[in-house]
JSON list of C-alpha atoms in Angstrom, two decimals:
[
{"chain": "A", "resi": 1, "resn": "UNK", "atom": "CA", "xyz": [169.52, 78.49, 94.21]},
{"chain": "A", "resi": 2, "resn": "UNK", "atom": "CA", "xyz": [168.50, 80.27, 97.35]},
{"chain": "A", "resi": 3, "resn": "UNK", "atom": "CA", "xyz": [169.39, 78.59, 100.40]},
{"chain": "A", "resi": 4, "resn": "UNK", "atom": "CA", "xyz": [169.95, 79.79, 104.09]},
{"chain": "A", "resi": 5, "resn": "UNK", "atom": "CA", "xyz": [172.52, 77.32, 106.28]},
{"chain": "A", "resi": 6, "resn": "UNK", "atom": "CA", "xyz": [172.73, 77.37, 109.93]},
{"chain": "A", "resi": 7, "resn": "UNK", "atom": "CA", "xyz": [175.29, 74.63, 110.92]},
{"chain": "A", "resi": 8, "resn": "UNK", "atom": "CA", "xyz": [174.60, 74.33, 114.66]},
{"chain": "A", "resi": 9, "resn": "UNK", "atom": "CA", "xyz": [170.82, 72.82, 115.84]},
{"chain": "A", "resi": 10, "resn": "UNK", "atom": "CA", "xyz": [171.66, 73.70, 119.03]},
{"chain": "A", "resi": 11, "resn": "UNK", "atom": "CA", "xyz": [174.26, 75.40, 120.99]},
{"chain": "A", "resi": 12, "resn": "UNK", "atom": "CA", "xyz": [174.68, 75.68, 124.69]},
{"chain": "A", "resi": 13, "resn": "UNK", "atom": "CA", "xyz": [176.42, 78.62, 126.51]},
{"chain": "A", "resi": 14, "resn": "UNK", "atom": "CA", "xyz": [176.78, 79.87, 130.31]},
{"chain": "A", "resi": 15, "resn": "UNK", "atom": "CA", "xyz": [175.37, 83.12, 131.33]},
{"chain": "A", "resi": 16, "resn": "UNK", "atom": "CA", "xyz": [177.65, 86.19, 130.93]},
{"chain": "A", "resi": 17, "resn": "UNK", "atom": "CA", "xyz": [180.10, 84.06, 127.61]},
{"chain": "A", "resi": 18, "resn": "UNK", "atom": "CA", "xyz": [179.80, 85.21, 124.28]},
{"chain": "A", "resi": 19, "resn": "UNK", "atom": "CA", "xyz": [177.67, 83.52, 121.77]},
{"chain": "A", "resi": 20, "resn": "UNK", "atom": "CA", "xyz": [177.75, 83.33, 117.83]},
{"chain": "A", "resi": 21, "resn": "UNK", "atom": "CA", "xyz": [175.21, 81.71, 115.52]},
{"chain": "A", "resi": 22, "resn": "UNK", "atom": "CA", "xyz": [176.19, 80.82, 112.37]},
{"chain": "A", "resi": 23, "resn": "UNK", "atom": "CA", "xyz": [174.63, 81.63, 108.92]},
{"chain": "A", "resi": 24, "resn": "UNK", "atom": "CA", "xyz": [175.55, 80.99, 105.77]},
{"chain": "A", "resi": 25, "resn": "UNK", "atom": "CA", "xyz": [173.63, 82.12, 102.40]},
{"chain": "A", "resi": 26, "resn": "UNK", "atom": "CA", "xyz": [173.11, 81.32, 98.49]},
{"chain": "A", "resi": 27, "resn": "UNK", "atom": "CA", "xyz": [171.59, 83.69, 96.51]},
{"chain": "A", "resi": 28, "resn": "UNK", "atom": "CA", "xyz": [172.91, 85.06, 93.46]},
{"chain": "A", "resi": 29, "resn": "UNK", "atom": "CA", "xyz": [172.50, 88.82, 93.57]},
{"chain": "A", "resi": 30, "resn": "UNK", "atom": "CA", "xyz": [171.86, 90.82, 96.71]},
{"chain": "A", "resi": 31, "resn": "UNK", "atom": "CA", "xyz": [169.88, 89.61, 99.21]},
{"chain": "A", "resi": 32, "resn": "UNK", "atom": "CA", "xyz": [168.50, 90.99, 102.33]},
{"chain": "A", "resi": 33, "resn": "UNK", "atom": "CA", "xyz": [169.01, 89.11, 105.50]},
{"chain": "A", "resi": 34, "resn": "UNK", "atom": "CA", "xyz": [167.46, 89.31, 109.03]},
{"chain": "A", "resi": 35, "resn": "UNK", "atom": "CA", "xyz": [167.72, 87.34, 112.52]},
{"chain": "A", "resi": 36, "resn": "UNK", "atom": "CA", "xyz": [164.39, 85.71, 113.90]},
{"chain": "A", "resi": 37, "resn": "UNK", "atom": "CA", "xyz": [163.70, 84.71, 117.16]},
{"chain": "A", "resi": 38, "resn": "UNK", "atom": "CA", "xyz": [160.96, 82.33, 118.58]},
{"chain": "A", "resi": 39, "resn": "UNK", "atom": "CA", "xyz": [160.46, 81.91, 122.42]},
{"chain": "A", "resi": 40, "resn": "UNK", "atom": "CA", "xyz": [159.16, 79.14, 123.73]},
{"chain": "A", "resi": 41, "resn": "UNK", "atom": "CA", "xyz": [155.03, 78.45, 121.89]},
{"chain": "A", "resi": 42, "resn": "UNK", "atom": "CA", "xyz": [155.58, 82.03, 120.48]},
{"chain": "A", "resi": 43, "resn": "UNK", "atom": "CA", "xyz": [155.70, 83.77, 117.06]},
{"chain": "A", "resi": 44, "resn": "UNK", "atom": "CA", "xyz": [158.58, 84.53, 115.32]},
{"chain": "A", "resi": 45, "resn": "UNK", "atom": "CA", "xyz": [159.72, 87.48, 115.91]},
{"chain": "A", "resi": 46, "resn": "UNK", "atom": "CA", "xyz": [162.60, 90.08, 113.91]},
{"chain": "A", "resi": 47, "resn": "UNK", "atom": "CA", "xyz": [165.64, 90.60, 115.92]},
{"chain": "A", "resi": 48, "resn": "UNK", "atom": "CA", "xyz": [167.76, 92.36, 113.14]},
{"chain": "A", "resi": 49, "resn": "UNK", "atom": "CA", "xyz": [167.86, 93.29, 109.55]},
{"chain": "A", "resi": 50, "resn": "UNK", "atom": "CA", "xyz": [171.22, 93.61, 108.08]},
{"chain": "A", "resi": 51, "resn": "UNK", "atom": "CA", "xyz": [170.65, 97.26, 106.34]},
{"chain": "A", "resi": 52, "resn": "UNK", "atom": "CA", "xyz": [169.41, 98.59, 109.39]},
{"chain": "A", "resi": 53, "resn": "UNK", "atom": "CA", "xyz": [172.71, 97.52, 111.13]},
{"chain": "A", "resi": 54, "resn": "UNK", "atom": "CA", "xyz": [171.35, 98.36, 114.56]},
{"chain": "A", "resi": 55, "resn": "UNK", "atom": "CA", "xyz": [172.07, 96.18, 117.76]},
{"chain": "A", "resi": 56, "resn": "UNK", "atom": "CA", "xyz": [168.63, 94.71, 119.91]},
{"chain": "A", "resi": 57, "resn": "UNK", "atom": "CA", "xyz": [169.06, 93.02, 123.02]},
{"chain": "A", "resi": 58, "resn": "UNK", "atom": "CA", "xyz": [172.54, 93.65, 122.66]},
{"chain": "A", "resi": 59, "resn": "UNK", "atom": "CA", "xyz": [172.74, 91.30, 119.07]},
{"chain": "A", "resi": 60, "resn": "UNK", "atom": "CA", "xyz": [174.27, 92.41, 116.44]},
{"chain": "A", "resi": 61, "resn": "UNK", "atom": "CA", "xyz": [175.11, 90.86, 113.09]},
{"chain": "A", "resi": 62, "resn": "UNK", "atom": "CA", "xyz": [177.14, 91.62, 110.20]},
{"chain": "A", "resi": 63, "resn": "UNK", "atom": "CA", "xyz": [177.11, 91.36, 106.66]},
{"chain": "A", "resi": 64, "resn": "UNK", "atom": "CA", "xyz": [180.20, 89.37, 104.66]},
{"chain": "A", "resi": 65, "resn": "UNK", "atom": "CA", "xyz": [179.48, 89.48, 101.52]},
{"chain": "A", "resi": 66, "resn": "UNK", "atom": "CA", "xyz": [182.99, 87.67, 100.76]},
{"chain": "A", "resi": 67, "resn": "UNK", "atom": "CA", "xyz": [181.98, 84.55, 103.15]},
{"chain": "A", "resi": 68, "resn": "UNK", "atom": "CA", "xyz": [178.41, 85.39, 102.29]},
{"chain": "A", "resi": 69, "resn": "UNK", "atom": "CA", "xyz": [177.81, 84.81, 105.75]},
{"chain": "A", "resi": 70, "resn": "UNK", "atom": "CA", "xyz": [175.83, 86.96, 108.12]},
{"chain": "A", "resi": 71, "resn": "UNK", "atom": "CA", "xyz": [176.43, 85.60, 111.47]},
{"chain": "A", "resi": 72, "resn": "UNK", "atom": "CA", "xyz": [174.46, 86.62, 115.06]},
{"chain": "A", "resi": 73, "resn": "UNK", "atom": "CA", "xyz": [176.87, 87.69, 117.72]},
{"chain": "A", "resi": 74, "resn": "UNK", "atom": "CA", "xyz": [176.32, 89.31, 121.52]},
{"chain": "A", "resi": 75, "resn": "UNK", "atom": "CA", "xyz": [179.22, 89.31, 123.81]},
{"chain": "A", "resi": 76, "resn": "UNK", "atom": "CA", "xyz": [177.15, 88.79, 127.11]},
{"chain": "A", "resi": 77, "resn": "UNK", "atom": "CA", "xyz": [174.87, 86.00, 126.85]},
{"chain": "A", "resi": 78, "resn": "UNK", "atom": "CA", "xyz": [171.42, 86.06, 129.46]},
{"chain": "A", "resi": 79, "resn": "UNK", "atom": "CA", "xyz": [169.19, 83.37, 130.55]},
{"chain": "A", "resi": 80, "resn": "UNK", "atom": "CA", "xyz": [166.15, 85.30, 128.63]},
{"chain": "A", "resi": 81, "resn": "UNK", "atom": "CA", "xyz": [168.59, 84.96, 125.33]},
{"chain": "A", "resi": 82, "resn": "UNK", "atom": "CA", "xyz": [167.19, 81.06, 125.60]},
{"chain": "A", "resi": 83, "resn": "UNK", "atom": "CA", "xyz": [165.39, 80.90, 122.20]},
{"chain": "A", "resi": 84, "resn": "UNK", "atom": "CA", "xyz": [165.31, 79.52, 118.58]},
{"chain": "A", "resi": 85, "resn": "UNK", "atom": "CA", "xyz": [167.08, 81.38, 115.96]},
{"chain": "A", "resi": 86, "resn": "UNK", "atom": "CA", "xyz": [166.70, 81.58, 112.72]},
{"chain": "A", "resi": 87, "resn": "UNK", "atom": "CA", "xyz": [168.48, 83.31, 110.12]},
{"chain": "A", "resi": 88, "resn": "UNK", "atom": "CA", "xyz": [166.59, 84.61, 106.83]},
{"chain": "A", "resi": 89, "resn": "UNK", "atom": "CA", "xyz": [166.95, 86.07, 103.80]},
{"chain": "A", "resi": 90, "resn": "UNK", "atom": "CA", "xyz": [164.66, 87.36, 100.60]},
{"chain": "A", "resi": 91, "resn": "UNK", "atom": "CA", "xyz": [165.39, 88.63, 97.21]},
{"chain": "A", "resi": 92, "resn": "UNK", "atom": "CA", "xyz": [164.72, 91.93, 96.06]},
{"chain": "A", "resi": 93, "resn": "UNK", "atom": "CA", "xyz": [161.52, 94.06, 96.71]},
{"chain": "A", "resi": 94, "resn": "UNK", "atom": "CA", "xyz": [161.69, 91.41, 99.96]},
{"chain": "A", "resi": 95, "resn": "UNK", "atom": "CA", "xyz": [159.19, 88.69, 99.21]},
{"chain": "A", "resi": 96, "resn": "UNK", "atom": "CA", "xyz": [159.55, 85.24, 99.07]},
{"chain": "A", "resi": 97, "resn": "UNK", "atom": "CA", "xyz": [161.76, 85.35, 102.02]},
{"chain": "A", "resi": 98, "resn": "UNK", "atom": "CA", "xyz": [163.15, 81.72, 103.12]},
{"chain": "A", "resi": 99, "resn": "UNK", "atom": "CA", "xyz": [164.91, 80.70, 106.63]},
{"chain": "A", "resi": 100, "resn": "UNK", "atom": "CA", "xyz": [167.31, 78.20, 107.98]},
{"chain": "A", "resi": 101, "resn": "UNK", "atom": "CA", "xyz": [166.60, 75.45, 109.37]},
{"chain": "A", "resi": 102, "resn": "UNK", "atom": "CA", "xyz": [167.03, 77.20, 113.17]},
{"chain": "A", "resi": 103, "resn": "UNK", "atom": "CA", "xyz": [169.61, 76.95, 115.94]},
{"chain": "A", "resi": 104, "resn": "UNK", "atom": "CA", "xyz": [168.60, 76.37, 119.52]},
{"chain": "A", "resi": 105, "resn": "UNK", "atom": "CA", "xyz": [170.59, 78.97, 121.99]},
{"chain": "A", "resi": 106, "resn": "UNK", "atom": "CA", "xyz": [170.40, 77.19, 125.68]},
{"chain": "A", "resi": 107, "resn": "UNK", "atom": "CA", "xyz": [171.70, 79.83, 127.96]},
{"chain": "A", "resi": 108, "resn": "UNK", "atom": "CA", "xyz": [173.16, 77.89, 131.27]},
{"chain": "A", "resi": 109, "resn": "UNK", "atom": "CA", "xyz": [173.10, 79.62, 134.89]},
{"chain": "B", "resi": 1, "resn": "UNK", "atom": "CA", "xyz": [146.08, 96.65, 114.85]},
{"chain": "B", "resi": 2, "resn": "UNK", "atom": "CA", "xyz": [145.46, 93.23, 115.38]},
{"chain": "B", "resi": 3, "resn": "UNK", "atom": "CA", "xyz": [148.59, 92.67, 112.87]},
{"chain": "B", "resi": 4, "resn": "UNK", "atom": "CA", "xyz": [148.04, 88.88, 111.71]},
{"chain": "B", "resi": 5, "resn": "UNK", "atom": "CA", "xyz": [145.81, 86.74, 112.50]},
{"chain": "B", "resi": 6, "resn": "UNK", "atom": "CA", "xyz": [145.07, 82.42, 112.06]},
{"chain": "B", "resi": 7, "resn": "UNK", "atom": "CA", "xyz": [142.06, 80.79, 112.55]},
{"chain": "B", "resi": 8, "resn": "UNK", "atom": "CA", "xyz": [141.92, 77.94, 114.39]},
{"chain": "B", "resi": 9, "resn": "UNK", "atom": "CA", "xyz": [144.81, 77.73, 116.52]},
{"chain": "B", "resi": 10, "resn": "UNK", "atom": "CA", "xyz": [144.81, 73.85, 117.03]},
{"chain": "B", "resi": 11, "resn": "UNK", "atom": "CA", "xyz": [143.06, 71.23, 114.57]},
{"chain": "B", "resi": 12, "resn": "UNK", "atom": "CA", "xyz": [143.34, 67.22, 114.60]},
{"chain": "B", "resi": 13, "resn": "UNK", "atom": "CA", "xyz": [142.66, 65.35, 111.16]},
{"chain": "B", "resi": 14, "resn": "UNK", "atom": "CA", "xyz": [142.05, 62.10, 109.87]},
{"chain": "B", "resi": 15, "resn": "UNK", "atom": "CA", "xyz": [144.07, 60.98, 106.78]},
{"chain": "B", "resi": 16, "resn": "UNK", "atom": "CA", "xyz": [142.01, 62.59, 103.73]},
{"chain": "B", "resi": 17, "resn": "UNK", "atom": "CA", "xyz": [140.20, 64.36, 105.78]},
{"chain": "B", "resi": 18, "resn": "UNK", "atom": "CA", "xyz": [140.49, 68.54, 104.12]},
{"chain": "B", "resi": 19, "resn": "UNK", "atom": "CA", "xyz": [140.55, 71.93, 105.99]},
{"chain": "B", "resi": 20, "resn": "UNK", "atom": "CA", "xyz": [141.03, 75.23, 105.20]},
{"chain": "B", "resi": 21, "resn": "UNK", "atom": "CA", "xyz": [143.29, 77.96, 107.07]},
{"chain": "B", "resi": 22, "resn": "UNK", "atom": "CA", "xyz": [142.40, 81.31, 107.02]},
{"chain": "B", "resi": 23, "resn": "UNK", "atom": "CA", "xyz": [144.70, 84.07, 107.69]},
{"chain": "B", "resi": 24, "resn": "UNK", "atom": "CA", "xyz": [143.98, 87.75, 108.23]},
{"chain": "B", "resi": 25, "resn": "UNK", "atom": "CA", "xyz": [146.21, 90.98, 108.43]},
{"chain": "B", "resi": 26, "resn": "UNK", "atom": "CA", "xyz": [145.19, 94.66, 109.07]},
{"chain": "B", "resi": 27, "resn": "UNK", "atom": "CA", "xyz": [148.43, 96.01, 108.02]},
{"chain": "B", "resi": 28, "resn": "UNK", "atom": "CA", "xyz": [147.48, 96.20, 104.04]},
{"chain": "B", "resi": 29, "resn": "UNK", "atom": "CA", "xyz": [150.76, 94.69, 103.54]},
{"chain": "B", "resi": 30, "resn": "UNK", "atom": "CA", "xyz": [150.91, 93.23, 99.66]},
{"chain": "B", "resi": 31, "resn": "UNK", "atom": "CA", "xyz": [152.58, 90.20, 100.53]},
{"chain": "B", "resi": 32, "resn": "UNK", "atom": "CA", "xyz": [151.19, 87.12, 102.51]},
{"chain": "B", "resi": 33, "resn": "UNK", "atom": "CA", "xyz": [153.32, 83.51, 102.31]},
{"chain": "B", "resi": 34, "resn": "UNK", "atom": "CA", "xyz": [152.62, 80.16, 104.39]},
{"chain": "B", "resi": 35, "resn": "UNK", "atom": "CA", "xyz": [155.45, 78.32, 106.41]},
{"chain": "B", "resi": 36, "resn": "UNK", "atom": "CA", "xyz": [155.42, 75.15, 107.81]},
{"chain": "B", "resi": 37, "resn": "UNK", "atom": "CA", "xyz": [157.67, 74.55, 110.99]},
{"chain": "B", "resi": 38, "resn": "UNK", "atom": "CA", "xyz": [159.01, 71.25, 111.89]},
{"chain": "B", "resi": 39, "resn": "UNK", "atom": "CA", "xyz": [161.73, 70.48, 114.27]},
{"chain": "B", "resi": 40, "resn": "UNK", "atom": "CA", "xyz": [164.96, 70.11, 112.65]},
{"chain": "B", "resi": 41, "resn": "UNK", "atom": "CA", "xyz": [163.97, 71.45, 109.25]},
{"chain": "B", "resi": 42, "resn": "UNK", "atom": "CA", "xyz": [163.30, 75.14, 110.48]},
{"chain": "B", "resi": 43, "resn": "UNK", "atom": "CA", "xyz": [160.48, 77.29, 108.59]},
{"chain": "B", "resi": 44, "resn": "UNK", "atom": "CA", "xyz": [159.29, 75.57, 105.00]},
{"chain": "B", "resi": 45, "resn": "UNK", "atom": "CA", "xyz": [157.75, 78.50, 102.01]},
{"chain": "B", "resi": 46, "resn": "UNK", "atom": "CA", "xyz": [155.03, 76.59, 101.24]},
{"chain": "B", "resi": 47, "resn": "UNK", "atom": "CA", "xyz": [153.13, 79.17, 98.96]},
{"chain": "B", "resi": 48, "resn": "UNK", "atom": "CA", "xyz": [153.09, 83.02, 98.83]},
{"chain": "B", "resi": 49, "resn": "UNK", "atom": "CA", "xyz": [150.87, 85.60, 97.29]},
{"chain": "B", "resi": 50, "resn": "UNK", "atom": "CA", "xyz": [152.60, 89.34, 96.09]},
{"chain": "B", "resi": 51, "resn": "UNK", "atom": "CA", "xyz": [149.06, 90.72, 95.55]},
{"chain": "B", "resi": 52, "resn": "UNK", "atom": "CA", "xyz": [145.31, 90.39, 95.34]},
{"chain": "B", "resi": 53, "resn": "UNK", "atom": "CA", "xyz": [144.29, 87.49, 93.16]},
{"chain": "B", "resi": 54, "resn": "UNK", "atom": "CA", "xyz": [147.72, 86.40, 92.44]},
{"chain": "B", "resi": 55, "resn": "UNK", "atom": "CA", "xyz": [149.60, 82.98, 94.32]},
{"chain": "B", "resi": 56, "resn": "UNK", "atom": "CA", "xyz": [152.96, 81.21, 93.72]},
{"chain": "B", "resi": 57, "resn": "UNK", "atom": "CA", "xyz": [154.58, 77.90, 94.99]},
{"chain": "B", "resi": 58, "resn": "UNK", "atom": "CA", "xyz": [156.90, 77.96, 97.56]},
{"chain": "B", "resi": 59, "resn": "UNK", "atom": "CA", "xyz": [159.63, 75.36, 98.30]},
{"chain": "B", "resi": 60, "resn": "UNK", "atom": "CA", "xyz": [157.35, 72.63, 99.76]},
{"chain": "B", "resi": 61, "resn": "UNK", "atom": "CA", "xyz": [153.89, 73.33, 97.98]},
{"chain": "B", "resi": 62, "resn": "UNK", "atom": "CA", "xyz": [152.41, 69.76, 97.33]},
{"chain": "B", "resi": 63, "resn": "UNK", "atom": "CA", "xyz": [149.03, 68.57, 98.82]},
{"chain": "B", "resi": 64, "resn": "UNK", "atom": "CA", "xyz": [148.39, 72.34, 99.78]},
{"chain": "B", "resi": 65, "resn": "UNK", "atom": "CA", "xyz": [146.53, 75.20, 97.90]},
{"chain": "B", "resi": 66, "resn": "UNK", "atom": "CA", "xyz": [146.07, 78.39, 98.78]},
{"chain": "B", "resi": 67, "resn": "UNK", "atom": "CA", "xyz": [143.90, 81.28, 97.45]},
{"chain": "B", "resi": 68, "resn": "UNK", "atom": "CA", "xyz": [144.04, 85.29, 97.97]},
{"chain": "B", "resi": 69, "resn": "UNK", "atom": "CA", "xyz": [140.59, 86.82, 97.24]},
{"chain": "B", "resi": 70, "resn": "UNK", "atom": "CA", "xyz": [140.94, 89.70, 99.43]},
{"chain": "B", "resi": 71, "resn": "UNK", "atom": "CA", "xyz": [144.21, 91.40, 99.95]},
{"chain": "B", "resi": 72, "resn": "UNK", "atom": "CA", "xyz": [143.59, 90.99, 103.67]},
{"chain": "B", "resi": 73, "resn": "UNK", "atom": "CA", "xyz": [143.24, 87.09, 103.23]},
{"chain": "B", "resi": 74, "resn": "UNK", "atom": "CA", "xyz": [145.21, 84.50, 102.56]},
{"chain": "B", "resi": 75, "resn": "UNK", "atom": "CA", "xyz": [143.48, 80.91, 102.64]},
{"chain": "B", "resi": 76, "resn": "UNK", "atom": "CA", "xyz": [145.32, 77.69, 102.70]},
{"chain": "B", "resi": 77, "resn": "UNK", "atom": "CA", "xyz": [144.22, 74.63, 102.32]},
{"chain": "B", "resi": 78, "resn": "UNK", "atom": "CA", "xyz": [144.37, 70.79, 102.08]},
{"chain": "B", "resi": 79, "resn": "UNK", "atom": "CA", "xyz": [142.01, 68.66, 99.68]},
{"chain": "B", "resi": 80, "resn": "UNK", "atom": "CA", "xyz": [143.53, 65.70, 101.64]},
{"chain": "B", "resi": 81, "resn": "UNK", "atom": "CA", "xyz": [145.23, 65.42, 104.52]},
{"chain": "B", "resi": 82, "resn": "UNK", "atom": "CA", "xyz": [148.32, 63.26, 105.09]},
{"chain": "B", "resi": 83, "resn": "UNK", "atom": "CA", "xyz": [150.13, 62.00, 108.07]},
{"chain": "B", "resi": 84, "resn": "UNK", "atom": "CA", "xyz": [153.66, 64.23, 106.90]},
{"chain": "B", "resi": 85, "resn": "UNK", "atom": "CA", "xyz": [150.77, 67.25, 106.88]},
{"chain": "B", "resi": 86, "resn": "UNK", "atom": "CA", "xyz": [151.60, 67.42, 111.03]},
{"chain": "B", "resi": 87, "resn": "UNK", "atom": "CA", "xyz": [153.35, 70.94, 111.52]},
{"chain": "B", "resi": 88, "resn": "UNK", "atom": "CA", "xyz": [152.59, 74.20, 113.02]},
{"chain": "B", "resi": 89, "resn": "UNK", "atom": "CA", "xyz": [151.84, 76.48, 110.13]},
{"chain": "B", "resi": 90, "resn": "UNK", "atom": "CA", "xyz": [152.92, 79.65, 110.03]},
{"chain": "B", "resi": 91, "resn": "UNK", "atom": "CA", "xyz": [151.29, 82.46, 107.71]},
{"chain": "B", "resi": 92, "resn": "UNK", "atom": "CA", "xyz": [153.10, 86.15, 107.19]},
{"chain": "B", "resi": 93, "resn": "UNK", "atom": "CA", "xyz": [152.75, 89.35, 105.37]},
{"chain": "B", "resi": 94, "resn": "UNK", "atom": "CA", "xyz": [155.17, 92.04, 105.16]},
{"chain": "B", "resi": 95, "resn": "UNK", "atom": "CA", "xyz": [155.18, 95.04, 102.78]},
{"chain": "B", "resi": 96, "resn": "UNK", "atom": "CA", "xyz": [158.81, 94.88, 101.12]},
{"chain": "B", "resi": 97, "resn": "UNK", "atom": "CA", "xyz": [160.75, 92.76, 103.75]},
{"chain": "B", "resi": 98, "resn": "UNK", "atom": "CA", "xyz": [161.04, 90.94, 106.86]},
{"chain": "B", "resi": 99, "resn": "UNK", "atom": "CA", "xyz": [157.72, 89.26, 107.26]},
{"chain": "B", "resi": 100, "resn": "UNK", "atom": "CA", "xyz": [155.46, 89.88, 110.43]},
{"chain": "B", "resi": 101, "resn": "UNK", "atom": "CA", "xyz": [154.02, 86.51, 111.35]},
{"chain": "B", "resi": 102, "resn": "UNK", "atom": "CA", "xyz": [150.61, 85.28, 112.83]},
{"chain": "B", "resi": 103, "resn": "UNK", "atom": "CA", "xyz": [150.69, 82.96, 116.02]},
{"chain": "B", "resi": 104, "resn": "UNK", "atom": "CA", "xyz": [150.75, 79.56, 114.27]},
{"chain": "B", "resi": 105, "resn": "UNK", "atom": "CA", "xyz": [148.13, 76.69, 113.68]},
{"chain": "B", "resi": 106, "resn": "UNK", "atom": "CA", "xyz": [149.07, 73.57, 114.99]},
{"chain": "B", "resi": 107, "resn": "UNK", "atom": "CA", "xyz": [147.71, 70.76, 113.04]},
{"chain": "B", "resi": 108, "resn": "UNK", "atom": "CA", "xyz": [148.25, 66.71, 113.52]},
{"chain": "B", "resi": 109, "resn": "UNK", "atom": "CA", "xyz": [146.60, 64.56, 111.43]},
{"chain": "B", "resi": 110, "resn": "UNK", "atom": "CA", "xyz": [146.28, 60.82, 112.27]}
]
């Protein structure tokens, strides 16, 4: 079954420390994956898309297909960076594309 | 470009009270789906649509149907409304992948 796990609801960084969201994935075949963000009463937004493999905001995420895993990193966090996350994926052709249940990045000053 | 679009933006219900939500996009993407958002359970496929005149459930797709006449339109609605029906919804298209969403519909029903 398909199935997108982000262990953390919410985690809580100062300004200028690294940060790393989790996601995990279950899909048998080869899924594509993407980052979402949502600021505050906003839509969600793409951040990133794994075959792309580009880095926005200074995010970048990658691919392991061994841990199936596809984790969010950026090695400076910012106060701005204060947003939900959620990591995605869908099957082939891209539809039907479910998310995790979110993790909430609090960036301290 | 407008992009995507949900009518109305805020709606209270009664229990078995129904509604419908309409969606819109102007991107003649082929693909429209329906999320639900509630805290702690993160974005829920309620039903999608890969074309024109075609719908399929998603993972949480009781007490809601949906219906794609036009390929810019995707309806959803509920026959009945429940208390566990209080969410922001969420509609999307996208054209192969990573869905462009509308600005939500928050709905509480009492």
């Amino acid at each position: 079954a398909q199935r997108v796990t982000q262990p953390e609801k919410l985690l809580s960084v100062f300004k200028g420390a690294p940060v790393e969201l989790k996601c995990n994935y279950s899909y048998s075949g080869s899924p594509e994956l993407f980052w979402y963000v949502q600021y505050s009463r906003q839509r969600l937004q793409l951040l990133l898309r794994h075959i792309s493999r580009e880095s926005i905001k200074g995010f970048t995420a990658d691919l392991n297909k061994g841990e199936t895993s596809f984790h969010l990193k950026k090695p400076f966090a910012q106060e701005e960076d204060s947003a939900m996350y959620y990591c995605a994926l869908s099957g082939p052709g891209g539809f039907k594309t479910i998310f995790g249940a979110g993790t909430r990045l609090f960036v301290k000053a | 470009n407008a992009g995507v679009t949900q009518t109305p933006k805020f709606r209270v219900l009664k229990t078995g009270q129904s509604m419908t939500l309409l969606c819109a996009q102007d991107m003649n993407h082929e693909y429209m789906y329906w999320y639900r958002q509630d805290p702690g359970m993160g974005l829920r496929l309620i039903h999608y649509s890969v074309g024109e005149g075609t719908t399929a459930k998603g993972e949480v797709p009781d007490g809601y149907n949906v219906s794609r006449l036009k390929k810019q339109n995707f309806l959803l609605g509920l026959e009945s409304a429940a208390p566990s029906q209080t969410s922001v919804y969420f509609c999307a298209s996208s054209r192969d992948s990573s869905p462009y969403f509308g600005p939500g519909t928050r709905l509480t029903v009492t």
